[in-house]
Structures are given as structure tokens and as C-alpha cells.
PDB file of C-alpha atoms in Angstrom:
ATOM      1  CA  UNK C   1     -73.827  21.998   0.499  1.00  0.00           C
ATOM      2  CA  UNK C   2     -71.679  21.949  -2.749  1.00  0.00           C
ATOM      3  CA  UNK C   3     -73.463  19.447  -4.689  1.00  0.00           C
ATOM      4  CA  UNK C   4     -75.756  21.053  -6.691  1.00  0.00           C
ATOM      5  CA  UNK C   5     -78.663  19.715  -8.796  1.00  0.00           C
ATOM      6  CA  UNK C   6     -78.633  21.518 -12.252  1.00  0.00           C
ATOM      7  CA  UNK C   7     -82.112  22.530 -13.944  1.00  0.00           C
ATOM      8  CA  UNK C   8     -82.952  24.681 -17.020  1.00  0.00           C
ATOM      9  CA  UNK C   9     -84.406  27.626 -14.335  1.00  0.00           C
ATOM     10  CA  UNK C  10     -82.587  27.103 -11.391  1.00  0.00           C
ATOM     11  CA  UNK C  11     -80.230  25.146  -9.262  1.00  0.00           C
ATOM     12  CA  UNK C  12     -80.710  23.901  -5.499  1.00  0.00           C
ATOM     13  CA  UNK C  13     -78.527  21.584  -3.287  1.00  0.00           C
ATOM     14  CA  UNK C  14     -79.432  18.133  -3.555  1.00  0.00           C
ATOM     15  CA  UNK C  15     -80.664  16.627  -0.462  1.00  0.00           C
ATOM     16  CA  UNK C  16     -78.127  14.643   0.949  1.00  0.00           C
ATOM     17  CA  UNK C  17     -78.859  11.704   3.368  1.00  0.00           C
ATOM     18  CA  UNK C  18     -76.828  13.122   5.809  1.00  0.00           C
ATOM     19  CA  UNK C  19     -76.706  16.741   6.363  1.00  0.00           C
ATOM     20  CA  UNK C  20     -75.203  19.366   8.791  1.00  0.00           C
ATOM     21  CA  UNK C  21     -77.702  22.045  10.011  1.00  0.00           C
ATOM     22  CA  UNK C  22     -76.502  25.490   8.806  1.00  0.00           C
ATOM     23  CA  UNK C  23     -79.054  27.307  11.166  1.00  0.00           C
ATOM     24  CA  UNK C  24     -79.767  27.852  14.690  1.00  0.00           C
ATOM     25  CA  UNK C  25     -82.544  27.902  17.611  1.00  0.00           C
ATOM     26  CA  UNK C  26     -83.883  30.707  18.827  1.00  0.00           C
ATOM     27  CA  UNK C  27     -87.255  31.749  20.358  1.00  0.00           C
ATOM     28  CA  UNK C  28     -88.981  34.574  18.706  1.00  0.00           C
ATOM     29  CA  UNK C  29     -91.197  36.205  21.522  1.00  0.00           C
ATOM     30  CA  UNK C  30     -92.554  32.772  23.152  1.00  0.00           C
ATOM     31  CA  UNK C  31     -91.925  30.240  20.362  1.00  0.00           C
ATOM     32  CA  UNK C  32     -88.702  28.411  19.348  1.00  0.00           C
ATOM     33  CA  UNK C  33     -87.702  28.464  15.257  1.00  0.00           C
ATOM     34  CA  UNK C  34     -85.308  27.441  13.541  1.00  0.00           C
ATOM     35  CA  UNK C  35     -83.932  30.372  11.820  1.00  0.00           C
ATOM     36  CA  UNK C  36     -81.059  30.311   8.690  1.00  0.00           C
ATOM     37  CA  UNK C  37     -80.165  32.272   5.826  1.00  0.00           C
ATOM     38  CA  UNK C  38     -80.099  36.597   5.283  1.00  0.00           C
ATOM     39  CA  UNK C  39     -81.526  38.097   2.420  1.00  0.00           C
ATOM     40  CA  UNK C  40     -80.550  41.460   0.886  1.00  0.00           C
ATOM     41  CA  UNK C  41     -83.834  41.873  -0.321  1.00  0.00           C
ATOM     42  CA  UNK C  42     -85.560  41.470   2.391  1.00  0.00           C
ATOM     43  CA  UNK C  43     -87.727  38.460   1.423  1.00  0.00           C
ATOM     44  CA  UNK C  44     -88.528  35.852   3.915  1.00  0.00           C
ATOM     45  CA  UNK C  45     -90.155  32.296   3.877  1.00  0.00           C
ATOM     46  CA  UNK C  46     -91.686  30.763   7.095  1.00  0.00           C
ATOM     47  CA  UNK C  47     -91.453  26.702   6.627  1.00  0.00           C
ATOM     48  CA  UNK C  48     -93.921  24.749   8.785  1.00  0.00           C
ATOM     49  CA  UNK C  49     -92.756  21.174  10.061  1.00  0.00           C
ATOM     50  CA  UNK C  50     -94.855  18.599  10.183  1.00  0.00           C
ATOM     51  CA  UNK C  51     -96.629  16.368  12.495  1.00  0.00           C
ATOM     52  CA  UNK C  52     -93.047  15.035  14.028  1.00  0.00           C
ATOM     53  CA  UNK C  53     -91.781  19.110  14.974  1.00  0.00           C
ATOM     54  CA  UNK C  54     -88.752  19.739  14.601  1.00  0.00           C
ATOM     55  CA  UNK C  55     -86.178  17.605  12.334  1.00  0.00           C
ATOM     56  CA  UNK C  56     -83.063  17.403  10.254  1.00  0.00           C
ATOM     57  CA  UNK C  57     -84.810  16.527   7.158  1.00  0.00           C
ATOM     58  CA  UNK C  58     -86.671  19.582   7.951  1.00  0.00           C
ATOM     59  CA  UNK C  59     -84.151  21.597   8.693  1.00  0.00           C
ATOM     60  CA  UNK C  60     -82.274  20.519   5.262  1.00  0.00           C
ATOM     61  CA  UNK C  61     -85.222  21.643   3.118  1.00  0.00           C
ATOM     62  CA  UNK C  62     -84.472  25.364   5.148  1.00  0.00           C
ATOM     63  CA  UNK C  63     -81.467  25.212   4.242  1.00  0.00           C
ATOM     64  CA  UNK C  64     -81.967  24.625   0.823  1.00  0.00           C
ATOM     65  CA  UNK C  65     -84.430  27.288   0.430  1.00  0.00           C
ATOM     66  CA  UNK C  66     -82.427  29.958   2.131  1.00  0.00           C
ATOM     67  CA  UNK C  67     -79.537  29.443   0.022  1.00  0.00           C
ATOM     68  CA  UNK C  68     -81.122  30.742  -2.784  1.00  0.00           C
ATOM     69  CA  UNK C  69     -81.207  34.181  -1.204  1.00  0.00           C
ATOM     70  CA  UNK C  70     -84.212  33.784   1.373  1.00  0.00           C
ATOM     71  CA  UNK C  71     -83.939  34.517   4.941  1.00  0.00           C
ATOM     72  CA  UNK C  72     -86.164  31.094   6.472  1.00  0.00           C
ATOM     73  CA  UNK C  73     -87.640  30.788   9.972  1.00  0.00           C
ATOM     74  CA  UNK C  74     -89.264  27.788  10.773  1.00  0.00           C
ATOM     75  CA  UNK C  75     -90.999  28.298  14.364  1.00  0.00           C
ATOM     76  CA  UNK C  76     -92.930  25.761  16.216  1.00  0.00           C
ATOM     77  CA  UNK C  77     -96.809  25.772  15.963  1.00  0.00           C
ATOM     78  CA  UNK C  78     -98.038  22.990  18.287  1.00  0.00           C
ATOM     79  CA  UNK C  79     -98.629  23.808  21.422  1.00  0.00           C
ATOM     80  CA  UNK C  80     -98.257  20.262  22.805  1.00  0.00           C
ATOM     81  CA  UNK C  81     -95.023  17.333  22.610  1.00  0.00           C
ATOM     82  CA  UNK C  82     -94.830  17.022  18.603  1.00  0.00           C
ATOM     83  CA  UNK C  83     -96.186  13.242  17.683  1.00  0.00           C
ATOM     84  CA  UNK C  84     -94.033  10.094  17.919  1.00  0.00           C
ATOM     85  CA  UNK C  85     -93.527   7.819  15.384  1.00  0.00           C
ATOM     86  CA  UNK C  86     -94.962   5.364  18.045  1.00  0.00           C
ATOM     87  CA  UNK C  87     -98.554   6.942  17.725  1.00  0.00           C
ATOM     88  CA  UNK C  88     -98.389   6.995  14.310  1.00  0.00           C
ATOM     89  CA  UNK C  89     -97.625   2.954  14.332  1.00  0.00           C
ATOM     90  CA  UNK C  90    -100.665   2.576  16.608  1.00  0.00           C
ATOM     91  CA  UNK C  91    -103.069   5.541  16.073  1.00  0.00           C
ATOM     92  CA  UNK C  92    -105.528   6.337  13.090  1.00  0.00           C
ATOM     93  CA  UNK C  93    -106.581   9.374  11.173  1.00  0.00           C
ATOM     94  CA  UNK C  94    -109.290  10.005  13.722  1.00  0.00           C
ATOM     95  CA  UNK C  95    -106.741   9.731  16.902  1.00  0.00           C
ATOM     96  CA  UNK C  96    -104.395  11.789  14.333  1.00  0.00           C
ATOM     97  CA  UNK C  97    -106.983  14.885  13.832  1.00  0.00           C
ATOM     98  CA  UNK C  98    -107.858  14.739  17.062  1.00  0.00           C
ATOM     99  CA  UNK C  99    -105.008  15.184  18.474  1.00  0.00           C
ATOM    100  CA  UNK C 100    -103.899  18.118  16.011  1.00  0.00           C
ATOM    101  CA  UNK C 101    -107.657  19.911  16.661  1.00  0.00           C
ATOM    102  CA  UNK C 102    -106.248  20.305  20.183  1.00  0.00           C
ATOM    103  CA  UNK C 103    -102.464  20.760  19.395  1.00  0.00           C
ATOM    104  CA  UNK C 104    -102.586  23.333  16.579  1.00  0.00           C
ATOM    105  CA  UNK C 105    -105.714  24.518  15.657  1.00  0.00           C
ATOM    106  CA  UNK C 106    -106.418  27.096  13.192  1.00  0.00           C
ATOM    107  CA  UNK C 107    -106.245  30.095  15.280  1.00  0.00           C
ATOM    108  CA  UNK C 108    -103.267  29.054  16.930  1.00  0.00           C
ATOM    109  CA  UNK C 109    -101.199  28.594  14.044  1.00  0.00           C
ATOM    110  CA  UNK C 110    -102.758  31.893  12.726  1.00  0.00           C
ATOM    111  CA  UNK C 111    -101.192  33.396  15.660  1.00  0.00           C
ATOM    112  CA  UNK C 112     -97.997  31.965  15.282  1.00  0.00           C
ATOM    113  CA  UNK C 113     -97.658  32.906  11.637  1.00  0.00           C
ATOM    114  CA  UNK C 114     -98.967  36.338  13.114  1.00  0.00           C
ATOM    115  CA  UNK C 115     -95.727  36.331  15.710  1.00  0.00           C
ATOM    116  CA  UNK C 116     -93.229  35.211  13.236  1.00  0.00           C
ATOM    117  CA  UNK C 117     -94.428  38.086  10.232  1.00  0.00           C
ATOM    118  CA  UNK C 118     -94.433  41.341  13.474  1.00  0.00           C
ATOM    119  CA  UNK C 119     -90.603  39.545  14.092  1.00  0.00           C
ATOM    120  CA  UNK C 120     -89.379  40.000  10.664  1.00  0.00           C
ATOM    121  CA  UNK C 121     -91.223  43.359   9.888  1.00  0.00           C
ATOM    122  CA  UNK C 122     -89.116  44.697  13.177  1.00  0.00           C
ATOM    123  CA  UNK C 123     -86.255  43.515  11.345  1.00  0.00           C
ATOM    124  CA  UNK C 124     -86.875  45.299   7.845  1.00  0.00           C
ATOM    125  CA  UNK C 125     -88.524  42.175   6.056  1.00  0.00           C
ATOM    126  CA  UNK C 126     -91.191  42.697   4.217  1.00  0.00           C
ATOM    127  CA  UNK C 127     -92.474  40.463   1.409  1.00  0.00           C
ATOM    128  CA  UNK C 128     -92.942  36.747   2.711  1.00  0.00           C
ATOM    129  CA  UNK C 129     -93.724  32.927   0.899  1.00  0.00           C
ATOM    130  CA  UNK C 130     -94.806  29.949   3.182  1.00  0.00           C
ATOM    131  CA  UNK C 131     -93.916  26.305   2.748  1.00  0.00           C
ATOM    132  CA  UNK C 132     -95.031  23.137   4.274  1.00  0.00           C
ATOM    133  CA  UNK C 133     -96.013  19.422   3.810  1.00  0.00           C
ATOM    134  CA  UNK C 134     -97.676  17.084   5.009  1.00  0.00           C
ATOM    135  CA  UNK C 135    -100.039  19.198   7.823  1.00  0.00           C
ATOM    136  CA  UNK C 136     -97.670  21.324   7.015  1.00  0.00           C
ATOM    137  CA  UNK C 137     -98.790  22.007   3.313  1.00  0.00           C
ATOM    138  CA  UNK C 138    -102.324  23.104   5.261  1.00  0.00           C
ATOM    139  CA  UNK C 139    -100.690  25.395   7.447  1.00  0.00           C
ATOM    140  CA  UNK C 140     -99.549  26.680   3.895  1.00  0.00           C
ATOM    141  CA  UNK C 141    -103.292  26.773   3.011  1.00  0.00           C
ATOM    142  CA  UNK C 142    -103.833  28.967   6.033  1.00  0.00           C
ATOM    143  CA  UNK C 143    -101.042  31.539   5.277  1.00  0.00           C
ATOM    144  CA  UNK C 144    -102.358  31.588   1.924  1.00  0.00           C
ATOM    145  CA  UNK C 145    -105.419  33.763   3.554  1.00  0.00           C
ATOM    146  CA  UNK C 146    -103.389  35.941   5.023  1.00  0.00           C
ATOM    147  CA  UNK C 147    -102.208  39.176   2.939  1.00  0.00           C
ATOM    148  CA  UNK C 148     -98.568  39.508   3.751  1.00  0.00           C
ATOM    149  CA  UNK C 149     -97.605  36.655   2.049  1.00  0.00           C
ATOM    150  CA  UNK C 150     -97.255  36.597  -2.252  1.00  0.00           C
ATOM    151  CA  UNK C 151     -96.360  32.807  -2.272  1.00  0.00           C
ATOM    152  CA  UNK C 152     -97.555  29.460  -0.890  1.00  0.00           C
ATOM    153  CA  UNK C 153     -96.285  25.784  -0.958  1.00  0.00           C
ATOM    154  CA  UNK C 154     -97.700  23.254   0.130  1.00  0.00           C
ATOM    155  CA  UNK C 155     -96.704  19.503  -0.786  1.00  0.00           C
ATOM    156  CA  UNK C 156     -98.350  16.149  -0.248  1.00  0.00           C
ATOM    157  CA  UNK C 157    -101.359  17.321   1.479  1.00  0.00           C
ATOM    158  CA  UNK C 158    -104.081  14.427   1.673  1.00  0.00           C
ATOM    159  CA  UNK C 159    -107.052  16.364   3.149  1.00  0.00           C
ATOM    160  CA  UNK C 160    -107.556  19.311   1.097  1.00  0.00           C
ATOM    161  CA  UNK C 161    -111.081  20.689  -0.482  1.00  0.00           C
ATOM    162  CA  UNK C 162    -111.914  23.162  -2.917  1.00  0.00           C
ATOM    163  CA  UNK C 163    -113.705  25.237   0.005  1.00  0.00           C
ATOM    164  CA  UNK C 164    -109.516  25.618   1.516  1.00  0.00           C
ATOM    165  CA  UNK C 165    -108.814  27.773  -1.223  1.00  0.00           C
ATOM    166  CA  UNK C 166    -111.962  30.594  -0.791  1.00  0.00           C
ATOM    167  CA  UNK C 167    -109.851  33.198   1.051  1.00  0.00           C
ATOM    168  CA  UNK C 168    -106.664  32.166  -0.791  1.00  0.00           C
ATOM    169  CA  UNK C 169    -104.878  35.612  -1.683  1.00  0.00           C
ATOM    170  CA  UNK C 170    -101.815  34.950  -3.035  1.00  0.00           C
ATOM    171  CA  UNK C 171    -100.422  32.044  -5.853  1.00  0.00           C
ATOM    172  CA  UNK C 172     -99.722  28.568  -4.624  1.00  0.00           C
ATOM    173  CA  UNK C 173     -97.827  25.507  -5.715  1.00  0.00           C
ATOM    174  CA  UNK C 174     -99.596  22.437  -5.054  1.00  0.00           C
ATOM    175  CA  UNK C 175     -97.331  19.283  -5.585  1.00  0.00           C
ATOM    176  CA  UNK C 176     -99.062  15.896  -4.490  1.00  0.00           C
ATOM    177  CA  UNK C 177     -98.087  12.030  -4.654  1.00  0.00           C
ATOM    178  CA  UNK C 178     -99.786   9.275  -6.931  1.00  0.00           C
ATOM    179  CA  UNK C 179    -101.007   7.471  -4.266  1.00  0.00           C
ATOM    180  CA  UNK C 180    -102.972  10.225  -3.303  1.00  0.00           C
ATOM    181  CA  UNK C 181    -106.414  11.762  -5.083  1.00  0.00           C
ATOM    182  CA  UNK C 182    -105.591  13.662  -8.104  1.00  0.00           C
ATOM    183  CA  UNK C 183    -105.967  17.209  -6.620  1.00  0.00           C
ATOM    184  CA  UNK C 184    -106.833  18.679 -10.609  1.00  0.00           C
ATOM    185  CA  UNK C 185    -110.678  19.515  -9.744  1.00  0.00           C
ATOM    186  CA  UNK C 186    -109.786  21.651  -6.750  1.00  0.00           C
ATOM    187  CA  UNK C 187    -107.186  22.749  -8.481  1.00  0.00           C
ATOM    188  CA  UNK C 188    -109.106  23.785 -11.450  1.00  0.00           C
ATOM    189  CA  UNK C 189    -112.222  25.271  -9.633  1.00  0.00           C
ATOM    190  CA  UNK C 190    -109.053  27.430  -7.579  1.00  0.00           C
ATOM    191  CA  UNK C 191    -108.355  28.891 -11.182  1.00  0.00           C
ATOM    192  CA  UNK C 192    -111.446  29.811 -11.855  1.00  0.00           C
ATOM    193  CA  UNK C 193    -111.827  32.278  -9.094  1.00  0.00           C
ATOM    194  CA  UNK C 194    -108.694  33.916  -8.869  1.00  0.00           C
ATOM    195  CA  UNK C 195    -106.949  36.871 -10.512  1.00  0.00           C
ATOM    196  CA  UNK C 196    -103.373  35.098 -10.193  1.00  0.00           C
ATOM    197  CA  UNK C 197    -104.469  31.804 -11.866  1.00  0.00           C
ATOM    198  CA  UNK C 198    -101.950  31.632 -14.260  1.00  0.00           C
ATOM    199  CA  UNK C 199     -99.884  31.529 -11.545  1.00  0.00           C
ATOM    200  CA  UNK C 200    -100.877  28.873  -9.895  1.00  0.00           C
ATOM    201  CA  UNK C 201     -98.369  25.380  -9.982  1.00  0.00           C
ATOM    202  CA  UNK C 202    -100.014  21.744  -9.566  1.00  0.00           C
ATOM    203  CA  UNK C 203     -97.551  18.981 -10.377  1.00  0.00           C
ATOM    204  CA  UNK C 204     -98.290  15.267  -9.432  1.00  0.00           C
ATOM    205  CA  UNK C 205     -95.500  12.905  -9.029  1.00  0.00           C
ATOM    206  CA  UNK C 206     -96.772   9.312  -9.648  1.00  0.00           C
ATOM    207  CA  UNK C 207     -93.472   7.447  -8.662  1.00  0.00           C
ATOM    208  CA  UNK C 208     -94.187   9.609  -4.809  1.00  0.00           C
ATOM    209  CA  UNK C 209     -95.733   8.168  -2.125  1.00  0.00           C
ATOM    210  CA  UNK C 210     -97.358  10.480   0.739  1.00  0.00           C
ATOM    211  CA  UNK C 211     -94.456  11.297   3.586  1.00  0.00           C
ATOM    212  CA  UNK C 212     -91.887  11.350   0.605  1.00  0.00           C
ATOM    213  CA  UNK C 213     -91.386  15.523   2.031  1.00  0.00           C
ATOM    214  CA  UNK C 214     -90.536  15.482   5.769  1.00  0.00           C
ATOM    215  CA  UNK C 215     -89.678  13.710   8.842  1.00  0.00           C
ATOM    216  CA  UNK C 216     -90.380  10.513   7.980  1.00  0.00           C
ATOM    217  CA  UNK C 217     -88.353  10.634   4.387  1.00  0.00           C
ATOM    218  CA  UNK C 218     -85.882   8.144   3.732  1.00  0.00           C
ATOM    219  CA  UNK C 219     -82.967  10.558   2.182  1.00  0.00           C
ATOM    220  CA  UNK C 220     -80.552   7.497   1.799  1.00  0.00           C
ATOM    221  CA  UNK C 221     -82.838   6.273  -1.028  1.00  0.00           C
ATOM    222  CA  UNK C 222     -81.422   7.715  -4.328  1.00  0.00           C
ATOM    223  CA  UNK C 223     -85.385   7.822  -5.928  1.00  0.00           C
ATOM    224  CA  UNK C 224     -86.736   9.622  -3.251  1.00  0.00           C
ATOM    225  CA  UNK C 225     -83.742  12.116  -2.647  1.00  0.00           C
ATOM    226  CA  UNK C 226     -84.049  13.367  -6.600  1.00  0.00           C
ATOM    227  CA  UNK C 227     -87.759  13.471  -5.969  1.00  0.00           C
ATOM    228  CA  UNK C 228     -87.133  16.012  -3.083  1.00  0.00           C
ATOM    229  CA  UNK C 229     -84.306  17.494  -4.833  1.00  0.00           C
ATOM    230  CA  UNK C 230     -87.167  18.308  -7.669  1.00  0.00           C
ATOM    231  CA  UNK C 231     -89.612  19.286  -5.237  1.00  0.00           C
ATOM    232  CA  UNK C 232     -87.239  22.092  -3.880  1.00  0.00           C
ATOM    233  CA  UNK C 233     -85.878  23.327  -7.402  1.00  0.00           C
ATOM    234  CA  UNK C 234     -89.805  23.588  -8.325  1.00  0.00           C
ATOM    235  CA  UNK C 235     -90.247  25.470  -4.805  1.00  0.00           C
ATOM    236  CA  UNK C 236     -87.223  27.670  -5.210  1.00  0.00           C
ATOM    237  CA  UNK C 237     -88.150  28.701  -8.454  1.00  0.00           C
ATOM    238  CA  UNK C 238     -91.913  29.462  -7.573  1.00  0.00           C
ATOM    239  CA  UNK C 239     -90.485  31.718  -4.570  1.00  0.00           C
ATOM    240  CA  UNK C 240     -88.297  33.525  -6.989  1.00  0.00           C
ATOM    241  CA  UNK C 241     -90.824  34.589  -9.180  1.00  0.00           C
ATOM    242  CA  UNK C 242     -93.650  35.263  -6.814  1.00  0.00           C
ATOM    243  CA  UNK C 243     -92.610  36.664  -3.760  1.00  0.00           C
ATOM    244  CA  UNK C 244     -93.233  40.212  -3.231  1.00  0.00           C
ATOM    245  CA  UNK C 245     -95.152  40.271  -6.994  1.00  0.00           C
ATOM    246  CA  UNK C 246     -98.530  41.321  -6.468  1.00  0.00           C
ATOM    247  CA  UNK C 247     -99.681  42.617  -9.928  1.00  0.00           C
ATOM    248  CA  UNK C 248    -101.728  39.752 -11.287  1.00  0.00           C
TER     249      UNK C 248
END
């Protein structure tokens, strides 16, 4: 990565359609991640893939966010085949939540997060940030409950509710597409209830579509590379200030 995409706070690597995986595989008691990047302060982000599991784009964003001084894991939390592109050409939202009710439910991506956070305590980390899209960005919403972590992406999440955010403990970035419901009520009724709310980032893009984050990306088009180039400065930047912070 030596292109880098300039910004008055901060500077990432701009997604490239094409990109050689810095990290490696490795399983972490019994589930696989995708593990990259050391950080000498001991701060950590867990990424969540999406629907499709494992994948370069999603590997890239890693990448990105562990060069700017974050050790990243990104383990696996179904625990079935990821989906196919195939079922998503032929399936609905009802075959697509009922398959994920019975491939990652709540608790099991609770435990997962649970594995991943004993791992890197063993191995001196100890202040953590989340980030995911997609059903991804909800498995953000889910970490976001949980005390260990100070920081919470999620991005382009179309079923979200006000009633998501209750046991939210920590900041979060919300960043959504215009084709998707503007996400300000939930967003403001979040800030009403919570010590951090100055904190909290929402930022719609109205040139994104939903999938523009993730497996299903098209990197090769210029728009939507700067658009995830943007969403990972704005990511970056929210880790940097928020992770391991907890005086509101």
C-alpha cells in the first residue's frame, strides 16, 4: 500500500481494485480469523465480514485499518458455509434472515466476539473498536453492548431500530447509503440517552448505494473506491480518537 489518500485529520491507503493480503489465517481456539497488523499500544479492532465470509475486499479494509497502528482480527462468526452470490440472485430478505437466524444468531456471535477479546487479553491487548457492514455493521451493534469495547462502526446497515442502540455502551459511527432510510431519528433518539453523544458520527452518502462496503463492492470503479477510501479515513479517524477513551 503506498498510495495514500490525503485528508485534513488523517491519511489511509486508498483501496485499490486489486490488492495483496498483508495478513494471515489462523484459528483462534475453534474459529479461523484473519489476523494483520501489531500495535504498540495495545489497541485492537475485531472487523466482522459480511454475509459472503471471508474476502479480499474484506481483507483490504483490515489492512487499511491496521496500518494506522491497530492490531485487526477478523474471525469467522457463522457457523454454517458463508452465502453465495447464487442465493442472493434467487433468495429474498425472508430466505436471507432466515438463514442468518440459524447461521449466526445473536448469542453466537456474542460468543465469538467473547473468544476473540479472552485471545487478545492473553496477549496484552486491552482496549478494543469493532467494525462491520452490511450484517456486519449489526454485529457492530452487538459489540457495542458489550463493555470492552470504546468504539463501534458499523456501515450500510438497512435493518436497524432505535431499540438496537438501548444497551449501546460505547460511541459509534453510523455511515449509511442514500438509497437507504435516513437513519437521523434513531440516530437522534441514540443522543438523547447517552453520556458520549457528542461522540457519536452519522454521515449519509447520497451518491452510495447499499453493498458499496464489502464483498460484493466493485473496487475497479473509481466513484465507489473514493467512497470506500472516505469511509475508512472517517473509520480510522473515529478509532483514533475513541478507542480506549472512556471519560465522556
Amino acid at each position: 500500500m503506498t498510495t495514500t489518500y490525503f485528508s485534513p485529520t488523517v491519511k489511509v491507503p486508498v483501496i485499490q481494485p486489486t490488492h495483496v493480503s498483508e495478513g494471515s489465517y489462523k484459528k483462534i481456539g475453534n474459529v479461523d480469523a484473519y489476523c494483520v497488523g501489531r500495535s504498540n499500544n495495545k489497541k485492537a479492532v475485531i472487523v466482522s465480514h459480511d454475509m459472503m465470509g471471508f474476502n479480499p475486499r474484506s481483507e483490504q479494509l483490515c489492512d487499511i485499518i491496521a496500518s494506522q497502528g491497530f492490531h485487526v482480527i477478523m474471525p469467522y462468526f457463522f457457523n454454517d458455509e458463508p452465502y453465495t452470490i447464487e442465493r442472493i440472485k434467487r433468495e429474498g430478505n425472508f430466505e436471507r434472515f432466515l438463514w442468518l437466524s440459524q447461521a449466526a444468531p445473536q448469542e453466537y456471535v456474542n460468543k465469538v466476539i467473547d473468544i476473540i477479546i479472552t485471545y487478545l487479553r492473553s496477549e496484552g491487548y486491552r482496549e478494543f473498536g469493532f467494525f462491520g457492514a452490511s450484517w456486519g455493521g449489526k454485529c457492530a451493534v452487538f459489540a457495542s453492548h458489550n463493555s470492552a469495547f470504546t468504539a463501534a462502526v458499523l456501515v450500510h446497515v438497512p435493518w436497524l431500530n432505535a431499540n438496537d442502540f438501548k444497551d449501546t455502551q460505547c460511541p459509534v459511527a453510523i455511515l449509511s447509503s442514500g438509497d437507504l432510510r435516513d437513519l437521523t431519528p434513531i440516530v437522534q433518539a441514540l443522543k438523547s440517552t447517552k453520556p458520549f453523544a457528542r461522540k457519536i458520527v452519522h454521515k449519509r452518502f447520497p451518491e452510495a448505494r447499499y453493498g458499496w462496503v464489502g464483498a460484493l463492492s466493485n473496487y475497479s470503479n473509481p466513484m465507489i473506491a473514493e467512497l470506500n477510501t472516505e469511509t475508512m479515513r472517517i473509520a480510522v479517524t473515529f478509532f483514533r480518537e475513541n478507542i480506549g477513551v472512556r471519560n465522556y
